[in-house]
Coordinates of C-alpha atoms in Angstrom, one line a residue:
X1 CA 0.0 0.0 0.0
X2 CA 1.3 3.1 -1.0
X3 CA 1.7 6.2 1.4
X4 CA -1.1 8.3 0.2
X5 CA -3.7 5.3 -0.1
X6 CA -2.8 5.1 3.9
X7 CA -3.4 8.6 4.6
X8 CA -7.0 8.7 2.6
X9 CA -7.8 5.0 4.5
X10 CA -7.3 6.9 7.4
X11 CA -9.0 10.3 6.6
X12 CA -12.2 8.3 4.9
X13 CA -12.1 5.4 8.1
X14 CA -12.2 9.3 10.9
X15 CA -15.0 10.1 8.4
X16 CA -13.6 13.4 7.4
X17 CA -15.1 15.3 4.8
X18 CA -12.2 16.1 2.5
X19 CA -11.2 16.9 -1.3
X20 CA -8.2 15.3 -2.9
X21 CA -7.1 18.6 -5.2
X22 CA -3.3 19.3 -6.8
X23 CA -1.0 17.3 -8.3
X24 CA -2.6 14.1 -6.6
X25 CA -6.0 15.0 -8.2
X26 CA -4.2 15.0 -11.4
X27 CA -2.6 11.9 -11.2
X28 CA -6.1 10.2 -10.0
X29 CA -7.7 11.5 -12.9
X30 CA -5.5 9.9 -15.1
X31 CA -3.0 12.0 -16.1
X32 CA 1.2 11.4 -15.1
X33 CA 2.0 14.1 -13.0
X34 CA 5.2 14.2 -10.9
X35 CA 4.6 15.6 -7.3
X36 CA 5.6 15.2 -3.6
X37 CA 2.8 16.7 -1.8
X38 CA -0.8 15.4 -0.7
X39 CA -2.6 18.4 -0.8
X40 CA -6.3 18.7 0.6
X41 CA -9.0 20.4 0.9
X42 CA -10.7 19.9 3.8
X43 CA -14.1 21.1 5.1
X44 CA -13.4 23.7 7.9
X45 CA -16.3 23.3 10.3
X46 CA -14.5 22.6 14.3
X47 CA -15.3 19.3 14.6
X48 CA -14.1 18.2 11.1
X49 CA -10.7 19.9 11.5
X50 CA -10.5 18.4 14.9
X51 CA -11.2 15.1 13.2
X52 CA -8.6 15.6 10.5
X53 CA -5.9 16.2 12.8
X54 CA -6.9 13.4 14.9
X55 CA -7.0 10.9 11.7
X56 CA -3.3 12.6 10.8
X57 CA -1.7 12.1 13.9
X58 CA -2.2 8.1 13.8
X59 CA 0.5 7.7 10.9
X60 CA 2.6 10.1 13.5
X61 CA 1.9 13.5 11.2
X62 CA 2.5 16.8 12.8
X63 CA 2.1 20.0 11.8
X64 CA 5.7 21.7 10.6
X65 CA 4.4 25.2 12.7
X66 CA 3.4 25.0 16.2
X67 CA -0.4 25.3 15.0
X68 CA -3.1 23.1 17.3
X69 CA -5.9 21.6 15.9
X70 CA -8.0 23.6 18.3
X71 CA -6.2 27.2 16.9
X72 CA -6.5 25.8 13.2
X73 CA -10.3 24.7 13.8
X74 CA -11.2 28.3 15.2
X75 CA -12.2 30.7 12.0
X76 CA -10.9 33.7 14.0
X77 CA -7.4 32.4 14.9
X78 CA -6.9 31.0 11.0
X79 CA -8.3 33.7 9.5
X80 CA -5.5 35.7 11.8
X81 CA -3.1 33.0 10.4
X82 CA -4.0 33.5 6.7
X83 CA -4.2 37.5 7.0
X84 CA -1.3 38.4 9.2
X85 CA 1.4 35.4 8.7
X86 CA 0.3 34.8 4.8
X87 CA -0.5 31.2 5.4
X88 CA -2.3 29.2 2.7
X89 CA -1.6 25.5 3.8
X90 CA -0.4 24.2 7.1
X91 CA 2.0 21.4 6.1
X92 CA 2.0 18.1 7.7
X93 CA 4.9 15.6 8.2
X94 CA 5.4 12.4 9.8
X95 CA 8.4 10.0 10.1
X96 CA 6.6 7.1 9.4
X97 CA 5.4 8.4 5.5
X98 CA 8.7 10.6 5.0
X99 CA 8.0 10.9 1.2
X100 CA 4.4 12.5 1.8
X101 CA 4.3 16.1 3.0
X102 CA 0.2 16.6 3.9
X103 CA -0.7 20.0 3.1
X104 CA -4.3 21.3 4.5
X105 CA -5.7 24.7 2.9
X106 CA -6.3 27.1 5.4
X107 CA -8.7 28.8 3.3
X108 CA -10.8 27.5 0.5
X109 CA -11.2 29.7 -2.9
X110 CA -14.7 27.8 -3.3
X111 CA -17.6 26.5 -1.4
X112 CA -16.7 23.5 0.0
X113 CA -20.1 21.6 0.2
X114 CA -20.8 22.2 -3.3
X115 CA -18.1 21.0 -4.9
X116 CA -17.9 18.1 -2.2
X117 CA -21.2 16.9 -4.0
X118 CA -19.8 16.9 -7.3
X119 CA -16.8 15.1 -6.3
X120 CA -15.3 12.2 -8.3
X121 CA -15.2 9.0 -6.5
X122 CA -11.6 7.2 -7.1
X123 CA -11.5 3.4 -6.3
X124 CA -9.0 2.1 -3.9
X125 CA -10.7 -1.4 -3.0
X126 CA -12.1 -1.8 0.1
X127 CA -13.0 2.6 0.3
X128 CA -13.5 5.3 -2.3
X129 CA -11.8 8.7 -1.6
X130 CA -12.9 12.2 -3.0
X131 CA -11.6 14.2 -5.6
X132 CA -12.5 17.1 -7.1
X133 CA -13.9 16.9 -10.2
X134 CA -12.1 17.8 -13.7
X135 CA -15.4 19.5 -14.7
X136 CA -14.9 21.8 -11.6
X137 CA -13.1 24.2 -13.2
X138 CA -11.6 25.0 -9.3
X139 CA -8.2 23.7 -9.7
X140 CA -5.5 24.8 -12.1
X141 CA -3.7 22.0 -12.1
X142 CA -6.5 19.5 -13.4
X143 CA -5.8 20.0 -17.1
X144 CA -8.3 18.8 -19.3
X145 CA -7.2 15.4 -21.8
X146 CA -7.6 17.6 -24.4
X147 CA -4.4 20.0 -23.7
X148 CA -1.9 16.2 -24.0
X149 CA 0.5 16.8 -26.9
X150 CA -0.1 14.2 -30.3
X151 CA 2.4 11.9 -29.7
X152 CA 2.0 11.6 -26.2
X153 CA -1.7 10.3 -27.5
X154 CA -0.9 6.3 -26.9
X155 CA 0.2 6.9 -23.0
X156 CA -2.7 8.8 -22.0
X157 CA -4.8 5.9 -23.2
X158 CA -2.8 3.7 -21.3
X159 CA -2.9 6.0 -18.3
X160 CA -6.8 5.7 -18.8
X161 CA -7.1 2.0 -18.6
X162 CA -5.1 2.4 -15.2
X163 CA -6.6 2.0 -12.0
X164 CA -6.5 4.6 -8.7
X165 CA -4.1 2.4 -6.8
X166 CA -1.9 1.7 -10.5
X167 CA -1.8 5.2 -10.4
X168 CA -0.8 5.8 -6.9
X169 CA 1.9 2.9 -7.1
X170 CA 3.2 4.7 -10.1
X171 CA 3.5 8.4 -8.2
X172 CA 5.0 6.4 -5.2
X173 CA 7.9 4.7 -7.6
X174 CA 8.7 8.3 -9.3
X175 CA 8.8 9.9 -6.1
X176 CA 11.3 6.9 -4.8
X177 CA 13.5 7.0 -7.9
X178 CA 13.6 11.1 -7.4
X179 CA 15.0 10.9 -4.2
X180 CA 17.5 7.9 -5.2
X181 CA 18.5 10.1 -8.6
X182 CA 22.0 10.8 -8.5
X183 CA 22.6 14.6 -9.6
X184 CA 24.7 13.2 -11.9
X185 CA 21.8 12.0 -13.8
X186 CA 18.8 13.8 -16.3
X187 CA 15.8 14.1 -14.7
X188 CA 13.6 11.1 -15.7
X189 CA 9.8 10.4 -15.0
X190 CA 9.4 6.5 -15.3
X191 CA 6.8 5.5 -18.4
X192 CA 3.1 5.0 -18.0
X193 CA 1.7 1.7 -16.2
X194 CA 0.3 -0.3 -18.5
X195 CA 2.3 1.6 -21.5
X196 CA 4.5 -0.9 -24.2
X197 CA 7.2 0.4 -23.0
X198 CA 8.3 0.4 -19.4
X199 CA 11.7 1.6 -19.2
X200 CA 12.3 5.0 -17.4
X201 CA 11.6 8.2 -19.9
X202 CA 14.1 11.0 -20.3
X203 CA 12.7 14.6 -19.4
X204 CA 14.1 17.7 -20.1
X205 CA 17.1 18.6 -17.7
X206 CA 16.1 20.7 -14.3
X207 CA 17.8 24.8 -15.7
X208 CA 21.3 25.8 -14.1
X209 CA 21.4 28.9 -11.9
X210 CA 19.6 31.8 -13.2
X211 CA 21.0 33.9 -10.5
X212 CA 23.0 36.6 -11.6
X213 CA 26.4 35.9 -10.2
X214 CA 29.5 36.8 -12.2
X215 CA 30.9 33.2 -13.5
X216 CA 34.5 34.0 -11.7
X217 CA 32.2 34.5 -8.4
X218 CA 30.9 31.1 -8.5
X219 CA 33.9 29.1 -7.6
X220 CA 34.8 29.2 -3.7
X221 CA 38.1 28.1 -2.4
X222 CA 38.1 26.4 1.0
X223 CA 41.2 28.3 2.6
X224 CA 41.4 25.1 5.1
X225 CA 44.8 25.6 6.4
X226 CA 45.7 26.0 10.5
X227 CA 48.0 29.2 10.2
X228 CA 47.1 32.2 8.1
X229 CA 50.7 32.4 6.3
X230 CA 49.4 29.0 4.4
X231 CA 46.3 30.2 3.6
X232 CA 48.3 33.6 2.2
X233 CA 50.7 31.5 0.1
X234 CA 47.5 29.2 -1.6
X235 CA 46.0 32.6 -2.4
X236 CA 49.2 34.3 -4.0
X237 CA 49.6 30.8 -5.9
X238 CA 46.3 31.1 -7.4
X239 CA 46.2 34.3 -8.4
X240 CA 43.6 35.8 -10.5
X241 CA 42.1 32.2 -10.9
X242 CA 39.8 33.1 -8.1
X243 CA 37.7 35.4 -7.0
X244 CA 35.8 34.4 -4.1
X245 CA 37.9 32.7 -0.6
X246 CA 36.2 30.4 2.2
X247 CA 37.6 31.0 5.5
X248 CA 36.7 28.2 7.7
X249 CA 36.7 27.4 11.5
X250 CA 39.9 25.7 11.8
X251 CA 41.8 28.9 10.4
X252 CA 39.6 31.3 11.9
X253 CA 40.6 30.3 15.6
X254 CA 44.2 30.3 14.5
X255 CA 46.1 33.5 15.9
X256 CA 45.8 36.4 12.6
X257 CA 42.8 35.1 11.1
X258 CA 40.6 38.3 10.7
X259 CA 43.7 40.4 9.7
X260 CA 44.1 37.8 7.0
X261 CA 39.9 38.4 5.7
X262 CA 40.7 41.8 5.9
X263 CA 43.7 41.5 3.6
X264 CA 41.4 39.8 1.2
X265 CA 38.5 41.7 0.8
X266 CA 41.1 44.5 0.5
X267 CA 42.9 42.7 -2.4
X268 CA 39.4 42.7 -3.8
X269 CA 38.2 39.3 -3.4
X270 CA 34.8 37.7 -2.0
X271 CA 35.0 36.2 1.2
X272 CA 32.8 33.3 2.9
X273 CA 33.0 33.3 6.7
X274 CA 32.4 29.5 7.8
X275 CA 31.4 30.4 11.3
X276 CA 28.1 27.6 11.2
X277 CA 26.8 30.3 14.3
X278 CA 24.4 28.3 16.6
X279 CA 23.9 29.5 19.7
X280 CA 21.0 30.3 21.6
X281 CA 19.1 33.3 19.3
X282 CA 20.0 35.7 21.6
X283 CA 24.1 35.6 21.5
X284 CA 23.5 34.7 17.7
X285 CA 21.8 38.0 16.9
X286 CA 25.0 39.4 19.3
X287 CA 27.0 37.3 17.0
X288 CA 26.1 38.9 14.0
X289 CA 26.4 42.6 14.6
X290 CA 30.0 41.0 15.1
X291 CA 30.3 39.4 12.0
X292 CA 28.7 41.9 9.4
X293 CA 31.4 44.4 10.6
X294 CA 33.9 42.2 8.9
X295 CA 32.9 42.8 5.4
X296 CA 31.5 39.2 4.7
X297 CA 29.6 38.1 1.4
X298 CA 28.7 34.7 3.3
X299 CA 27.8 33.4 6.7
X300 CA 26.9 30.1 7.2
X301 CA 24.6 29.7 10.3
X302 CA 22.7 25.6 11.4
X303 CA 19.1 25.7 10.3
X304 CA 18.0 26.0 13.4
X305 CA 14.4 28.2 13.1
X306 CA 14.8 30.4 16.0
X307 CA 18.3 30.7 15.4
X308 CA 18.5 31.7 12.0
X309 CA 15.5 34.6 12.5
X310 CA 17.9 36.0 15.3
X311 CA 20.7 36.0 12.4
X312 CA 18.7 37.0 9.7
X313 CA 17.6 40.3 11.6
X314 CA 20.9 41.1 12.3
X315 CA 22.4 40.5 8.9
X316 CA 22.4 43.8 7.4
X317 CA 24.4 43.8 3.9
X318 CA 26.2 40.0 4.8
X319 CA 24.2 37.0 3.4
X320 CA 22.5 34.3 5.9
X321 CA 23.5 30.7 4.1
X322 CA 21.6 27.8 6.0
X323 CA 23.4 24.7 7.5
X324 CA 21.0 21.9 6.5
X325 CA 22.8 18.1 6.9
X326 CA 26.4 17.4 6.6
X327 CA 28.0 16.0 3.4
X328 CA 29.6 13.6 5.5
X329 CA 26.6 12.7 6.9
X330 CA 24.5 9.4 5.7
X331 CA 21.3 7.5 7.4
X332 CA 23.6 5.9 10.2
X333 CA 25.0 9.2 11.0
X334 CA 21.0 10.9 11.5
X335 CA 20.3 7.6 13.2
X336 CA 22.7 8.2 15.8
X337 CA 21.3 12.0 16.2
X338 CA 18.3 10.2 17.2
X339 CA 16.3 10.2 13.5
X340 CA 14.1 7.7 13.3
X341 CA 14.4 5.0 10.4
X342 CA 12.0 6.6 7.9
X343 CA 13.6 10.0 8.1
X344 CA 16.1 10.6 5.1
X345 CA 19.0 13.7 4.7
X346 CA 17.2 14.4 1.3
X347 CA 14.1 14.9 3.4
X348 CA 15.5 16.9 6.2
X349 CA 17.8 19.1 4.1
X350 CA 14.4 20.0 2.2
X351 CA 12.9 20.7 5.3
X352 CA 15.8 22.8 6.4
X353 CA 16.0 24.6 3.2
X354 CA 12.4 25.6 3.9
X355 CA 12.7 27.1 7.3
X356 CA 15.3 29.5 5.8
X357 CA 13.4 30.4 2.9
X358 CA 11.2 31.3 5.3
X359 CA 12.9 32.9 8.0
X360 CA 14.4 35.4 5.0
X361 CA 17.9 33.5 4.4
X362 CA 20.6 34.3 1.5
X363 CA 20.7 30.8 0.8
X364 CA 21.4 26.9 1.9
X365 CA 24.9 25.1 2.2
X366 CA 23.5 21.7 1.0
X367 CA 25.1 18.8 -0.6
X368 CA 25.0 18.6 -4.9
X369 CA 22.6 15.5 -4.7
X370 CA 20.0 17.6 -2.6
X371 CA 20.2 20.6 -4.7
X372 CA 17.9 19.7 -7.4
X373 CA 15.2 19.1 -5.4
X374 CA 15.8 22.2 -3.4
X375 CA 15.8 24.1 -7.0
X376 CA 12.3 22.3 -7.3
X377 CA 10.8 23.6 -4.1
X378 CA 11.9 27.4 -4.1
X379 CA 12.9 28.1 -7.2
X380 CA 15.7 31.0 -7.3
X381 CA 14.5 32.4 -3.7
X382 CA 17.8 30.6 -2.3
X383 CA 21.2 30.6 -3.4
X384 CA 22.6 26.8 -3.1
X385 CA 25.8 26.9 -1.9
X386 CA 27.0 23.0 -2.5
X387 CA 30.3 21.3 -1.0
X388 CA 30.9 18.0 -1.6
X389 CA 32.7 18.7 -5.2
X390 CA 35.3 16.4 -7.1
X391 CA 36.4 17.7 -10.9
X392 CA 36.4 15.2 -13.2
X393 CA 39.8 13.9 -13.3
X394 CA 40.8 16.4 -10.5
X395 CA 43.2 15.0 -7.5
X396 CA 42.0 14.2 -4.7
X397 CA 39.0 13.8 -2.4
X398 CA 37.8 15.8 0.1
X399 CA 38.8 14.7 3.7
X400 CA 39.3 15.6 7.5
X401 CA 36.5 16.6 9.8
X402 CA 36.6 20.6 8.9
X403 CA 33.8 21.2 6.7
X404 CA 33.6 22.9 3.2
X405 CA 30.5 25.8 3.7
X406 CA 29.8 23.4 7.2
X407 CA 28.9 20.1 5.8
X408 CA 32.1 18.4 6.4
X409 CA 34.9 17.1 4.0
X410 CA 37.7 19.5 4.3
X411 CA 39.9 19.3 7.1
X412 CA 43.6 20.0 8.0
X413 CA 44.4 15.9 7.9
X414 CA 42.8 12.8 7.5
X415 CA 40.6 10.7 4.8
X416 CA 37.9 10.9 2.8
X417 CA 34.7 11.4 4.7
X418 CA 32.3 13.3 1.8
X419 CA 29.8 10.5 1.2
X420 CA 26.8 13.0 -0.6
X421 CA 29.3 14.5 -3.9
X422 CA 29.4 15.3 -7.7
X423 CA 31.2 16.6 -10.4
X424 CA 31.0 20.8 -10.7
X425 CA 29.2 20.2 -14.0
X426 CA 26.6 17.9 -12.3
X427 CA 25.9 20.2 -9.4
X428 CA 25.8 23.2 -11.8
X429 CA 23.0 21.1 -13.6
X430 CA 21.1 19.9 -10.4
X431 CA 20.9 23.9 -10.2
X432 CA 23.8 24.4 -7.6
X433 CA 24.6 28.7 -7.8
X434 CA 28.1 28.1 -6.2
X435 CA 31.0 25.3 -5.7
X436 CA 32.9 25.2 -2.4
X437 CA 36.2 23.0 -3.7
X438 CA 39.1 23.0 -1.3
X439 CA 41.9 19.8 -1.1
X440 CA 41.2 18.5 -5.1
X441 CA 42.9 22.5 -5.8
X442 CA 44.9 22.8 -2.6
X443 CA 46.8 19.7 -2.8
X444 CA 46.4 19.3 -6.6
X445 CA 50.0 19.1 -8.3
X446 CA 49.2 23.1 -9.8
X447 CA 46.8 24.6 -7.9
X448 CA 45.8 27.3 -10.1
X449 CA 45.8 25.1 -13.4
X450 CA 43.1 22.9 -11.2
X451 CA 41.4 26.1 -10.3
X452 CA 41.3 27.2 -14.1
X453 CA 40.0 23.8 -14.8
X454 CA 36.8 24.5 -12.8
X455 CA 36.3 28.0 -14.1
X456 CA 36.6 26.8 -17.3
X457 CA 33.5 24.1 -16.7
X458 CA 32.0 27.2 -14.9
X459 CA 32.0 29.4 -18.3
X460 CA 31.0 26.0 -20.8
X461 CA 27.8 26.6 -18.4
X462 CA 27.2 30.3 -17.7
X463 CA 29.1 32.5 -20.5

């Protein structure tokens, strides 16, 4: 049983009065539709909000925002909600169904009984859920048969002959294979169930960055060094090959490390302070007035919510970049941070990346093989700042316990720890806005022919 037949068993068993709509609808109606969210509308009388919580919070879902059901299921308070805080779903999660986000509208743009009445009925076996119906004309995304393309002609007549649960099954596969995609890879959306053929279907390739960042800009070099005189000597070695410097935590509590930033934002160059602040909010936002006097382009601060508000209103001209999960990070490492089983980094980086979307962030530090998906969800809101980067051919991996933009891999010694990476030309495809490379150029046999190496990739894709 998929996830989204058992939230609907358990909506339609609490006898909630509810309206599949989105890209869910579409898929039940019969037409392929990638999408990650179950949204619904639900009817917003008390006691059937009350009961939709309820039904939720048996397959463990809880609301991402501390909302109750009792605050949600008074008009006054959501109305409050919808007016002052611009809220149009309250978004539901739950360990247990990690790959299905529950999104409840907060306020309906039609009358809820009416259309409940006119509702298609979509077969599951043992119960039929609701969706709204094509003829509605409610929903943007239910597209009429009509608008399919010619030759896509013979899978829509497949898709027809489907059933509800086929087409759950098949929504449930391409969201699986989306999170196992490597961003090496096109984007793909597997063929129609019940189509001849069955192999996976190329789409069209998620854009690059369409931030407007000079090329030069986009490559950052980790200056991961423990005394400021080795940093200096990498720098006057590479030259005009880059523009942009990180400075991370090991060298910044070495003895001259701010007179060092200074030197380079004098010499004209970028610079990325890898401070990953986390504090409580209050000595953060204390923090920050600290930092921003330094001249920073970059911050990197953990994606904690709280936290990163207190940032974020301190900021002033110096960009907030996220923390979301480690590159060095994989499920062992989140189990021993006490995630449960069903909870994935792909998952929490995206919920991370949200948070500081929302908390008025710069940007995420996140690893190449999350930042397609993060391209997905907020579109150019964010800069994606992605460690975690090997050049094809380059030398070297990235190692230690340091951290290139926070997320581990570049350290003063030992091995290869970066277990989330990609080529710069694959992360520039997944829609990555900046590289964060550190021992592939630092320990590379010529530095600056290794850095040239990556800005030339960089201007294949930008120039």
């Amino acid at each position: 049983m998929t996830e989204i037949e058992r939230v609907l068993r358990v909506l339609e068993g609490a006898g909630v009065r509810y309206l599949v709509v989105g890209g869910v609808a579409v898929v039940l109606h019969g037409h392929p539709r990638f999408t990650a969210d179950l949204d619904l509308a639900v009817a917003l009388e008390p006691a059937n909000v009350r009961a939709t919580f309820g039904a939720l919070a048996t397959l463990a879902y809880r609301p991402r925002v501390p909302v109750s059901a009792e605050l949600f299921a008074d008009p006054a308070e959501r109305g409050r909600l919808v007016a002052e805080k611009g809220m149009t779903v309250l978004s539901f999660s739950s360990p247990e169904l990690p790959m299905t986000e529950v999104d409840v509208f907060a306020d309906l743009p039609f009358e809820f009984d009416e259309t409940y009445e006119r509702a298609a009925l979509a077969d599951l076996g043992e119960v039929s859920v609701h969706v709204m119906a094509e003829s509605a004309g409610r929903d943007p995304q239910l597209p009429s048969a009509n608008g399919w393309a010619a030759h896509e002609e013979e899978q829509r007549k497949a898709w027809q002959r489907t059933t509800a649960r086929q087409r759950l099954a098949w929504l449930e596969d391409a969201k699986r294979f989306a999170a196992r995609a490597s961003a090496e890879a096109l984007r793909w959306r597997p063929a129609a169930p019940g189509a001849t053929d069955s192999t996976m279907v190329a789409a069209p390739a998620v854009p690059s960055s369409r931030r407007a960042i000079p090329p030069r800009e986009r490559l950052i070099v980790a200056l991961d060094f423990a005394a400021p005189d080795d940093a200096r000597r990498l720098v006057r070695t590479l030259g005009d090959a880059v523009a942009f410097y990180k400075v991370g935590l090991e060298l910044l509590c070495a003895d001259g490390a701010f007179p060092l930033v200074r030197e380079l934002l004098d010499a004209g160059h970028k610079v990325f302070l890898d401070l990953k602040l986390f504090d409580i909010p209050a000595t953060v936002g204390a923090a920050m007035r600290n930092v921003r006097a330094q001249g920073a382009h970059f911050v990197t601060v953990h994606a904690s919510r709280r936290v990163l508000e207190a940032a974020c209103a301190e900021k002033g001209d110096t960009g907030v970049l996220a923390v979301t999960v480690l590159t060095s990070f994989d499920a062992a490492d989140l189990r021993d941070l006490g995630y449960p089983p069903g909870v994935t980094a792909e998952e929490l980086v995206l919920q991370r990346a949200r948070t500081a979307l929302a908390t008025g962030c710069d940007g995420v530090v996140a690893s190449p093989l999350e930042a397609r998906r993060i391209r997905a969800e907020v579109g150019d809101r964010l800069a994606i700042v992605t460690p975690g980067i090997r050049p094809e051919g380059g030398h070297g991996g990235e190692g230690g316990h340091g951290g290139e933009g926070g997320h581990g891999g570049e350290g003063g010694a030992g091995g290869d720890d970066q277990r989330r990476v990609a080529t710069p030309r694959a992360a520039f495809e997944a829609g990555a806005d900046y590289l964060v490379i550190g021992r592939p150029i630092r320990q590379a046999p010529d530095p600056r022919g290794a850095a040239l190496a990556v800005q030339a990739t960089i201007a294949e894709q930008f120039e």
